[in-house]
Amino acid sequence: MPSWIGAVILPLSGLLLSLPARAEVKARSCGEVRQAYGAKGFSLADIPYQEIAGEHLRICPQEYTCCTTEMEDKLSQQSKLEFENLVEETSHFVRTTFVSRHKKFDEFFRELLENAEKSLNDMFVRTYGMLYMQNSEVFQDLFTELKRYYTGGNVNLEEMLNDFWARLLERMFQLINPQYHFSEDYLECVSKYTDQLKPFGDVPRKLKIQITRAFIAARTFVQGLTVGREVANRVSKVSPTPGCIRALMKMLYCAYCRGLPTVRPCNNYCLNVMKGCLANQADLDTEWNLFIDAMLLVAERLEGPFNIESVMDPIDVKISEAIMNMQENSMQVSAKVFQGCGQPKPAPALRSARSAPENFNTRFRPYNPEERPTTAAGTSLDRLVTDIKEKLKLSKKVWSTLPYTICKDESVTAGTSNEEECWNGHSKARYLPEIMNDGLTNQINNPEVDVDITRPDTFIRQQIMALRVMTNKLKNAYNGNDVNFQDTSDESSGSGSGSGCMDDVCPTEFEFVTTEAPAVDPDRRGVDSSAAQPGPSLLSGCLVCVALALQRLCR
């Protein structure tokens, strides 16, 4: 064989030997991908054993790949599901905070009212006996209305309390003057002297201020917990857009298609994807933080002098003191009433022969401390408030920090310490684009997610409005003012806490009428019993109320 032939054959043989090696590079094994794909619970029937050409791919790079069209579709759905779970898990703390604390506060306040009513009933049965039992509906109605107010009923606290003292005066006036017969008109005249004579001393005035401020704060705070609970629950259930789903697939699973199932996304890459996908949630943050600040303000009211526990615990003692005051001044009160309303007619002989029962004049004998219930729901309001304040502070900025919390999870990204050996959306290398700022408008140049900044999420905007409405109500409650919602619930059912619109969470701002407490002139002479019913108070002074409402809303 001539030497020149050998010289040609040897290079050719070397070239032929090198061809299988190059073919092997182009068709790498998909063994690791098959294992990782199967671990996700998917069937291995459609996955290739070696890489194939990737022209069929719609999301991942169209290079040699371990993914078929079916695999890309399934992994895309998997990435959507995992994202939804990540958001729900990451917001778990704030959701459970509002759910559990709402339950505790609501349980506490309800039990507190039950304990106070039971304590008063037990004390008055022991102190006044049959006289109290014959007139117990006056006191039962007081607690019924307090409970109805707390559970969202349209109750004007001041008018309701005025009505209570007027009714109590009528009943007591008859008891201390059993020798006379009083007509309905005469008793109505008696009730008009409640403010002028002050038969119960200063107790009604003080109790009115304390109860009004305490109940406004308590009811509004629980309504705030309800709104926070509902908003957190709803916002944590995200519905990713098609652009977000594409970005999630590219970030979480295109590495699989490239034969790199163990390589996790770069941290900054993850942040841009999450900021794009959660842009609307981040816009919730400003109103959420204002809402949390308002909740903390009202929490201060729950700790202060209008602490509902310190108001309701001794209410039986305070009402009994008022009754004692009436007893001590019964002669002067009767004389002034007779002077103003006229001399009443004598009672029939059978009744005039009876004198006031002896036990009515028995001095008030309070319970020993150990006989009185000390706490409601196995705790105290101070402990509940201290706990909720800590949790509320931790829940601030929760929505804007959601991307950072998710991307900090080691199961999601490669972390900040591994910036060179992470998946950047195309290969295993450093992620170079800059990180976007928070919020919808800042996503206009997001390199990873196609975000339409001209179309804010309507659902998120509804939650923002719900928070804005509740924040306004909380600020009014902090100042001692009550904001009455349009209540669409069945108030007579006594179910739920706070306004009936809490289930809808997003009433419009113009469904308010704002009334200030106290709303009635303390020097007003006479009590119109018809005005003491819940509801009509909202109609009186309508123009003034509307003006006040608009003024507050437009600030």
Coordinates of C-alpha atoms in Angstrom, one line a residue:
M1 CA 0.0 0.0 0.0
P2 CA 1.5 3.3 -1.0
S3 CA 2.4 5.6 1.8
W4 CA 0.1 8.4 0.6
I5 CA -2.9 6.1 1.0
G6 CA -1.9 5.5 4.6
A7 CA -1.5 9.1 5.2
V8 CA -5.2 9.7 4.1
I9 CA -6.7 6.7 5.9
L10 CA -5.3 7.6 9.3
P11 CA -6.9 11.0 9.5
L12 CA -10.2 9.6 8.2
S13 CA -10.2 6.9 10.7
G14 CA -9.6 9.4 13.5
L15 CA -12.5 11.5 12.1
L16 CA -14.8 8.5 12.1
L17 CA -13.8 7.5 15.7
S18 CA -14.7 11.0 16.8
L19 CA -18.2 11.1 15.3
P20 CA -19.9 8.8 17.9
A21 CA -18.6 11.0 20.7
R22 CA -20.1 14.2 19.1
A23 CA -23.4 12.4 18.5
E24 CA -23.4 11.4 22.1
V25 CA -23.0 15.0 23.2
K26 CA -26.1 16.0 21.2
A27 CA -28.2 13.1 22.6
R28 CA -27.4 13.1 26.3
S29 CA -29.3 10.7 28.6
C30 CA -32.5 11.9 30.2
G31 CA -32.1 9.5 33.1
E32 CA -32.0 12.2 35.9
V33 CA -34.9 14.0 34.4
R34 CA -36.9 10.7 34.2
Q35 CA -36.2 10.1 37.9
A36 CA -37.2 13.7 38.9
Y37 CA -40.2 13.7 36.7
G38 CA -41.4 10.4 38.1
A39 CA -40.9 11.7 41.6
K40 CA -43.5 14.3 40.8
G41 CA -46.0 11.6 40.3
F42 CA -46.1 11.8 36.5
S43 CA -46.1 8.8 34.1
L44 CA -42.8 8.0 32.4
A45 CA -44.5 6.7 29.3
D46 CA -44.0 9.9 27.3
I47 CA -40.6 11.0 28.5
P48 CA -37.7 10.2 26.1
Y49 CA -34.6 8.2 27.2
Q50 CA -32.3 10.6 25.4
E51 CA -32.5 14.3 24.4
I52 CA -34.5 15.1 21.3
A53 CA -34.8 18.2 19.1
G54 CA -36.8 20.9 20.9
E55 CA -38.6 22.7 18.0
H56 CA -41.9 21.7 19.5
L57 CA -41.4 23.5 22.8
R58 CA -43.5 26.7 23.4
I59 CA -42.1 28.0 26.6
C60 CA -38.7 26.5 27.2
P61 CA -35.6 27.1 25.0
Q62 CA -36.0 25.2 21.7
E63 CA -32.7 23.3 22.0
Y64 CA -32.0 19.7 22.5
T65 CA -34.4 18.7 25.3
C66 CA -35.7 15.9 27.5
C67 CA -39.3 17.3 27.3
T68 CA -42.1 16.4 25.0
T69 CA -45.1 18.7 24.4
E70 CA -47.1 16.7 26.9
M71 CA -44.4 17.1 29.5
E72 CA -44.1 20.8 29.0
D73 CA -47.9 21.1 29.4
K74 CA -48.0 19.0 32.6
L75 CA -45.0 20.8 34.1
S76 CA -46.6 24.1 33.3
Q77 CA -49.7 23.1 35.3
Q78 CA -47.5 21.8 38.0
S79 CA -45.6 25.1 38.3
K80 CA -49.0 27.0 38.5
L81 CA -50.1 24.7 41.3
E82 CA -46.8 25.0 43.2
F83 CA -47.0 28.8 43.0
E84 CA -50.5 28.9 44.4
N85 CA -49.4 26.6 47.2
L86 CA -46.3 28.7 47.9
V87 CA -48.4 31.9 48.2
E88 CA -50.9 30.2 50.5
E89 CA -48.2 28.7 52.7
T90 CA -46.2 31.9 52.9
S91 CA -49.3 33.9 53.9
H92 CA -50.3 31.2 56.4
F93 CA -49.0 33.2 59.4
V94 CA -51.1 36.3 58.7
R95 CA -54.2 34.3 57.9
T96 CA -54.0 32.2 61.0
T97 CA -53.3 35.3 63.1
F98 CA -56.6 36.9 62.1
V99 CA -58.6 33.7 62.1
S100 CA -57.5 32.6 65.6
R101 CA -57.5 36.0 67.2
H102 CA -60.9 36.9 65.8
K103 CA -62.2 33.6 67.3
K104 CA -60.6 34.4 70.7
F105 CA -61.8 38.0 70.9
D106 CA -65.3 37.2 69.8
E107 CA -65.5 34.4 72.3
F108 CA -64.2 36.6 75.0
F109 CA -66.6 39.5 74.4
R110 CA -69.6 37.3 74.1
E111 CA -68.7 35.4 77.3
L112 CA -68.0 38.7 79.0
L113 CA -71.5 39.9 78.3
E114 CA -73.0 36.6 79.4
N115 CA -71.0 36.7 82.7
A116 CA -72.0 40.3 83.4
E117 CA -75.7 39.5 82.8
K118 CA -75.5 36.4 85.0
S119 CA -73.6 38.3 87.7
L120 CA -76.2 41.1 87.8
N121 CA -79.1 38.6 87.8
D122 CA -77.6 36.6 90.7
M123 CA -76.8 39.7 92.7
F124 CA -80.2 41.3 92.2
V125 CA -82.1 38.1 93.0
R126 CA -80.2 37.9 96.3
T127 CA -80.5 41.7 97.0
Y128 CA -84.0 42.5 95.8
G129 CA -85.7 39.1 95.5
M130 CA -89.2 39.1 94.0
L131 CA -89.1 42.8 93.2
Y132 CA -86.3 42.3 90.8
M133 CA -87.7 39.1 89.3
Q134 CA -91.0 40.9 88.6
N135 CA -89.1 43.7 86.7
S136 CA -86.1 41.7 85.4
E137 CA -87.1 42.2 81.7
V138 CA -85.8 45.8 82.0
F139 CA -82.4 44.5 82.7
Q140 CA -82.6 41.6 80.3
D141 CA -83.5 44.1 77.6
L142 CA -80.4 46.1 78.4
F143 CA -78.2 43.2 77.8
T144 CA -80.1 42.0 74.8
E145 CA -79.5 45.4 73.2
L146 CA -75.8 45.5 74.2
K147 CA -75.4 42.0 72.6
R148 CA -77.3 43.1 69.5
Y149 CA -75.1 46.2 69.1
Y150 CA -71.9 44.0 69.5
T151 CA -73.1 41.5 66.9
G152 CA -73.7 44.3 64.3
G153 CA -77.2 45.4 65.1
N154 CA -78.3 49.0 64.3
V155 CA -78.5 50.1 67.9
N156 CA -77.9 53.7 69.1
L157 CA -76.1 53.0 72.4
E158 CA -76.9 56.4 73.9
E159 CA -80.6 56.3 73.2
M160 CA -80.8 52.7 74.3
L161 CA -79.1 53.6 77.7
N162 CA -81.4 56.6 78.1
D163 CA -84.4 54.4 77.5
F164 CA -83.1 51.9 80.1
W165 CA -82.8 54.5 82.9
A166 CA -86.2 56.0 82.0
R167 CA -87.8 52.6 82.2
L168 CA -86.0 51.9 85.5
L169 CA -87.2 55.2 86.9
E170 CA -90.8 54.4 86.0
R171 CA -90.7 51.0 87.6
M172 CA -89.0 52.2 90.8
F173 CA -91.3 55.2 91.0
Q174 CA -94.2 52.9 91.2
L175 CA -92.5 50.7 93.8
I176 CA -91.7 53.6 96.1
N177 CA -95.2 55.0 95.8
P178 CA -97.4 51.9 96.0
Q179 CA -100.3 54.0 97.4
Y180 CA -100.9 55.7 94.1
H181 CA -102.1 54.5 90.7
F182 CA -100.1 55.8 87.7
S183 CA -101.5 55.9 84.2
E184 CA -99.3 55.4 81.1
D185 CA -99.3 59.1 80.4
Y186 CA -98.3 59.9 84.0
L187 CA -95.4 57.5 83.8
E188 CA -94.3 59.1 80.5
C189 CA -94.2 62.4 82.3
V190 CA -92.1 60.8 85.1
S191 CA -89.6 59.6 82.6
K192 CA -89.1 63.1 81.2
Y193 CA -87.7 64.1 84.6
T194 CA -84.9 61.6 84.4
D195 CA -82.2 64.1 83.3
Q196 CA -83.6 67.0 85.4
L197 CA -83.9 65.2 88.7
K198 CA -80.9 62.9 88.3
P199 CA -82.6 60.3 90.6
F200 CA -79.8 57.8 90.0
G201 CA -77.0 60.3 90.7
D202 CA -74.1 60.6 88.3
V203 CA -74.0 56.8 87.5
P204 CA -76.0 57.0 84.3
R205 CA -73.8 59.8 82.8
K206 CA -70.6 58.0 83.7
L207 CA -71.8 54.6 82.6
K208 CA -73.1 56.0 79.3
I209 CA -69.7 57.4 78.4
Q210 CA -67.9 54.2 79.5
I211 CA -70.2 51.8 77.8
T212 CA -70.4 53.8 74.6
R213 CA -66.7 54.1 74.2
A214 CA -65.9 50.6 75.3
F215 CA -68.5 48.9 73.0
I216 CA -67.6 51.1 70.0
A217 CA -63.9 50.0 70.4
A218 CA -64.7 46.3 71.1
R219 CA -67.2 45.9 68.2
T220 CA -65.1 47.8 65.7
F221 CA -61.9 45.9 66.7
V222 CA -63.6 42.5 66.1
Q223 CA -65.0 43.8 62.8
G224 CA -61.4 44.8 61.9
L225 CA -60.3 41.2 62.7
T226 CA -63.1 40.0 60.5
V227 CA -62.0 42.2 57.6
G228 CA -58.3 41.3 58.0
R229 CA -59.2 37.6 58.1
E230 CA -61.3 37.8 54.9
V231 CA -58.9 40.0 53.0
A232 CA -55.9 37.7 53.9
N233 CA -57.9 34.6 53.0
R234 CA -58.9 36.0 49.6
V235 CA -55.6 37.6 48.6
S236 CA -53.7 34.4 49.4
K237 CA -55.7 32.5 46.8
V238 CA -54.1 33.8 43.7
S239 CA -55.1 33.2 40.1
P240 CA -51.9 33.6 38.0
T241 CA -52.2 35.2 34.6
P242 CA -51.1 33.3 31.4
G243 CA -48.0 35.5 31.4
C244 CA -47.2 34.6 35.0
I245 CA -47.7 30.8 34.3
R246 CA -45.3 30.9 31.4
A247 CA -42.7 32.7 33.6
L248 CA -43.3 30.2 36.4
M249 CA -42.8 27.2 34.0
K250 CA -39.6 28.7 32.6
M251 CA -38.2 29.3 36.1
L252 CA -39.2 26.1 37.9
Y253 CA -39.1 23.4 35.2
C254 CA -37.3 24.5 32.0
A255 CA -34.2 23.3 33.7
Y256 CA -35.7 19.8 33.6
C257 CA -36.1 20.1 29.9
R258 CA -32.5 21.1 29.6
G259 CA -31.5 18.0 31.5
L260 CA -30.7 19.9 34.7
P261 CA -33.4 18.8 37.1
T262 CA -31.2 19.4 40.3
V263 CA -30.3 23.0 39.4
R264 CA -32.5 25.5 41.2
P265 CA -33.5 29.0 40.0
C266 CA -31.2 32.0 40.8
N267 CA -32.5 34.1 43.7
N268 CA -32.8 37.3 41.8
Y269 CA -34.4 35.5 38.9
C270 CA -37.0 34.2 41.3
L271 CA -37.6 37.7 42.7
N272 CA -38.4 39.2 39.2
V273 CA -40.8 36.4 38.5
M274 CA -42.6 36.7 41.8
K275 CA -42.7 40.5 41.6
G276 CA -44.3 40.2 38.2
C277 CA -46.8 37.5 39.3
L278 CA -47.6 39.3 42.6
A279 CA -47.6 42.9 41.4
N280 CA -51.2 43.5 42.3
Q281 CA -50.8 42.0 45.8
A282 CA -47.9 44.3 46.4
D283 CA -50.2 47.3 45.7
L284 CA -52.4 46.1 48.6
D285 CA -49.6 46.7 51.0
T286 CA -50.0 50.5 51.5
E287 CA -53.7 50.2 52.5
W288 CA -52.9 47.1 54.5
N289 CA -50.3 48.9 56.6
L290 CA -52.7 51.8 57.3
F291 CA -55.3 49.2 58.4
I292 CA -52.8 47.5 60.7
D293 CA -51.8 50.9 62.2
A294 CA -55.5 51.7 62.8
M295 CA -56.0 48.3 64.5
L296 CA -53.1 49.0 66.8
L297 CA -54.7 52.4 67.7
V298 CA -58.0 50.7 68.7
A299 CA -56.1 48.0 70.6
E300 CA -54.8 50.9 72.8
R301 CA -58.4 51.8 73.5
L302 CA -59.1 48.3 74.6
E303 CA -56.3 48.6 77.2
G304 CA -57.3 52.1 78.4
P305 CA -60.0 53.5 80.7
F306 CA -62.7 52.3 78.3
N307 CA -61.6 48.7 78.5
I308 CA -64.8 46.8 78.0
E309 CA -63.8 44.2 80.7
S310 CA -63.3 46.9 83.3
V311 CA -66.7 48.5 82.3
M312 CA -68.8 45.3 82.2
D313 CA -67.3 43.5 85.2
P314 CA -68.7 45.9 87.8
I315 CA -71.8 47.0 85.9
D316 CA -74.1 45.2 88.4
V317 CA -72.4 47.1 91.2
K318 CA -72.8 50.4 89.4
I319 CA -76.5 49.9 88.6
S320 CA -77.2 48.8 92.2
E321 CA -75.5 52.0 93.4
A322 CA -77.8 54.0 91.2
I323 CA -80.8 52.2 92.6
M324 CA -79.6 52.9 96.2
N325 CA -79.2 56.5 95.3
M326 CA -82.8 56.5 94.1
Q327 CA -84.0 54.9 97.3
E328 CA -82.2 57.5 99.5
N329 CA -83.7 60.4 97.6
S330 CA -87.1 58.8 96.9
M331 CA -89.1 61.4 98.9
Q332 CA -87.5 64.4 97.2
V333 CA -87.8 62.8 93.8
S334 CA -91.5 61.9 94.3
A335 CA -92.2 65.4 95.6
K336 CA -90.7 67.1 92.5
V337 CA -92.4 64.7 90.2
F338 CA -95.8 65.4 91.8
Q339 CA -95.1 69.1 91.5
G340 CA -94.3 68.7 87.8
C341 CA -96.7 66.0 86.7
G342 CA -99.6 66.6 89.1
Q343 CA -100.9 64.7 92.1
P344 CA -101.6 61.1 91.1
K345 CA -104.8 59.3 91.9
P346 CA -104.9 57.0 95.0
A347 CA -104.6 53.3 94.2
P348 CA -107.6 51.0 94.8
A349 CA -108.0 50.0 98.5
L350 CA -106.5 46.6 97.9
R351 CA -103.3 48.1 96.6
S352 CA -103.1 51.1 99.0
A353 CA -103.2 48.8 101.9
R354 CA -99.9 47.3 100.8
S355 CA -96.7 49.1 101.7
A356 CA -93.4 48.9 99.9
P357 CA -91.9 45.4 100.5
E358 CA -89.5 45.4 103.3
N359 CA -86.7 43.8 101.2
F360 CA -86.7 46.7 98.7
N361 CA -85.2 48.9 101.4
T362 CA -82.5 46.4 102.2
R363 CA -79.1 47.9 101.7
F364 CA -77.1 46.6 98.8
R365 CA -74.8 43.7 99.8
P366 CA -72.1 43.0 97.2
Y367 CA -70.6 39.7 96.5
N368 CA -67.3 38.6 97.9
P369 CA -64.5 38.8 95.3
E370 CA -64.2 35.1 95.1
E371 CA -67.9 34.8 94.1
R372 CA -67.5 37.0 91.1
P373 CA -66.4 35.7 87.8
T374 CA -62.8 37.0 87.1
T375 CA -62.3 36.4 83.4
A376 CA -64.1 35.4 80.3
A377 CA -63.0 32.6 77.9
G378 CA -60.3 31.6 80.3
T379 CA -58.2 34.7 79.8
S380 CA -58.1 38.4 80.3
L381 CA -58.5 41.3 77.8
D382 CA -55.0 42.6 78.7
R383 CA -53.4 39.3 77.7
L384 CA -55.4 39.1 74.5
V385 CA -54.5 42.7 73.5
T386 CA -50.8 42.2 74.3
D387 CA -50.7 39.1 72.1
I388 CA -52.6 40.6 69.2
K389 CA -50.5 43.7 69.1
E390 CA -47.3 41.7 68.7
K391 CA -48.9 39.6 65.9
L392 CA -50.3 42.7 64.1
K393 CA -46.9 44.4 64.0
L394 CA -45.4 41.2 62.5
S395 CA -48.0 41.2 59.7
K396 CA -47.1 44.7 58.4
K397 CA -45.7 44.8 54.9
V398 CA -46.6 41.1 54.4
W399 CA -47.8 41.5 50.8
S400 CA -44.8 43.5 49.5
T401 CA -42.4 41.1 51.1
L402 CA -44.2 38.0 49.8
P403 CA -41.7 37.6 46.8
Y404 CA -38.7 37.8 49.1
T405 CA -40.2 35.3 51.6
I406 CA -41.0 32.8 48.8
C407 CA -37.6 33.2 47.1
K408 CA -35.8 32.8 50.4
D409 CA -37.2 29.3 50.6
E410 CA -34.3 26.8 50.0
S411 CA -36.7 24.4 48.3
V412 CA -37.5 27.0 45.7
T413 CA -34.2 28.8 44.8
A414 CA -30.4 28.1 44.9
G415 CA -30.1 31.0 47.4
T416 CA -28.0 34.1 47.3
S417 CA -24.7 32.3 48.0
N418 CA -24.9 30.2 44.8
E419 CA -25.3 32.8 42.1
E420 CA -23.0 31.2 39.6
E421 CA -24.4 27.6 39.7
C422 CA -28.1 28.4 39.4
W423 CA -30.8 28.3 36.7
N424 CA -31.2 31.7 35.0
G425 CA -34.0 30.8 32.6
H426 CA -31.6 29.7 29.8
S427 CA -28.7 27.9 31.4
K428 CA -26.8 27.2 34.6
A429 CA -25.2 30.6 35.1
R430 CA -25.4 34.0 36.9
Y431 CA -28.7 35.9 36.5
L432 CA -27.8 39.4 35.1
P433 CA -31.0 41.5 34.8
E434 CA -31.7 44.0 37.6
I435 CA -34.4 43.4 40.2
M436 CA -37.7 45.2 39.6
N437 CA -39.3 47.4 42.3
D438 CA -42.6 46.5 44.0
G439 CA -46.0 47.1 42.6
L440 CA -47.9 47.0 39.3
T441 CA -46.5 50.1 37.7
N442 CA -42.9 49.1 38.3
Q443 CA -43.3 45.9 36.2
I444 CA -43.4 47.7 32.9
N445 CA -39.9 46.5 32.1
N446 CA -40.0 43.2 33.9
P447 CA -37.8 40.9 31.8
E448 CA -39.5 37.7 33.0
V449 CA -43.2 38.3 33.2
D450 CA -45.5 40.0 30.7
V451 CA -47.5 42.3 33.0
D452 CA -50.3 44.5 31.7
I453 CA -49.8 47.6 34.0
T454 CA -52.9 49.3 32.5
R455 CA -55.3 46.7 33.9
P456 CA -55.2 46.5 37.7
D457 CA -56.7 43.4 39.2
T458 CA -60.3 44.2 40.0
F459 CA -60.5 41.6 42.8
I460 CA -57.4 43.1 44.6
R461 CA -58.9 46.6 44.2
Q462 CA -62.0 45.4 46.0
Q463 CA -59.9 44.2 48.9
I464 CA -58.1 47.6 48.9
M465 CA -61.5 49.3 49.2
A466 CA -62.6 47.0 52.0
L467 CA -59.4 47.9 54.0
R468 CA -59.9 51.6 53.3
V469 CA -63.5 51.4 54.6
M470 CA -62.5 49.5 57.7
T471 CA -59.5 51.8 58.4
N472 CA -61.9 54.8 58.3
K473 CA -64.2 53.0 60.8
L474 CA -61.3 52.1 63.1
K475 CA -60.1 55.7 63.2
N476 CA -63.6 56.9 64.1
A477 CA -63.7 54.2 66.8
Y478 CA -60.4 55.4 68.2
N479 CA -61.9 58.9 68.6
G480 CA -65.1 57.5 70.2
N481 CA -67.2 57.9 67.1
D482 CA -69.4 55.2 65.7
V483 CA -69.8 54.5 62.0
N484 CA -73.0 52.7 61.1
F485 CA -72.7 50.5 58.1
Q486 CA -75.7 49.7 55.9
D487 CA -76.4 46.3 57.4
T488 CA -77.7 43.7 54.9
S489 CA -77.7 40.8 57.4
D490 CA -80.7 39.6 59.4
E491 CA -79.9 41.5 62.6
S492 CA -82.5 39.7 64.6
S493 CA -80.5 36.5 64.2
G494 CA -77.8 37.8 66.4
S495 CA -75.2 35.8 64.3
G496 CA -71.8 36.9 63.2
S497 CA -69.6 39.7 64.6
G498 CA -69.6 43.2 63.4
S499 CA -71.5 44.6 60.5
G500 CA -73.5 42.2 58.3
C501 CA -71.5 43.4 55.3
M502 CA -68.4 41.7 56.6
D503 CA -69.1 38.6 54.5
D504 CA -69.0 40.8 51.4
V505 CA -66.1 42.7 52.9
C506 CA -66.2 45.4 50.3
P507 CA -69.1 47.9 50.8
T508 CA -68.8 51.2 49.0
E509 CA -67.6 54.2 51.1
F510 CA -70.9 56.0 50.5
E511 CA -72.9 53.4 52.5
F512 CA -72.0 55.1 55.7
V513 CA -73.8 57.5 58.0
T514 CA -71.4 58.8 60.6
T515 CA -72.8 59.8 64.1
E516 CA -70.7 61.1 66.9
A517 CA -71.0 59.7 70.4
P518 CA -72.4 61.2 72.6
A519 CA -75.0 62.3 70.0
V520 CA -77.6 63.6 72.4
D521 CA -77.4 66.8 74.4
P522 CA -76.8 65.7 78.0
D523 CA -79.0 68.6 79.2
R524 CA -81.9 67.5 77.0
R525 CA -85.2 67.5 78.9
G526 CA -87.3 64.5 78.5
V527 CA -86.9 61.2 76.7
D528 CA -89.1 60.4 73.7
S529 CA -89.7 56.7 74.2
S530 CA -90.3 56.2 70.5
A531 CA -86.9 57.6 69.7
A532 CA -85.3 55.1 72.0
Q533 CA -85.8 52.3 69.5
P534 CA -82.8 51.4 67.2
G535 CA -82.9 52.9 63.8
P536 CA -84.8 56.2 63.7
S537 CA -81.8 58.0 65.3
L538 CA -80.1 57.7 61.9
L539 CA -82.9 59.7 60.3
S540 CA -82.8 62.6 62.6
G541 CA -80.5 65.4 61.6
C542 CA -80.0 63.7 58.3
L543 CA -78.3 66.6 56.5
V544 CA -75.8 67.1 59.3
C545 CA -75.0 63.3 59.4
V546 CA -74.5 63.2 55.6
A547 CA -72.3 66.3 55.8
L548 CA -70.2 64.7 58.5
A549 CA -69.9 61.5 56.6
L550 CA -68.8 63.2 53.4
Q551 CA -66.4 65.4 55.3
R552 CA -64.6 62.4 56.9
L553 CA -64.6 60.4 53.6
C554 CA -63.1 63.3 51.6
R555 CA -60.2 64.0 54.0

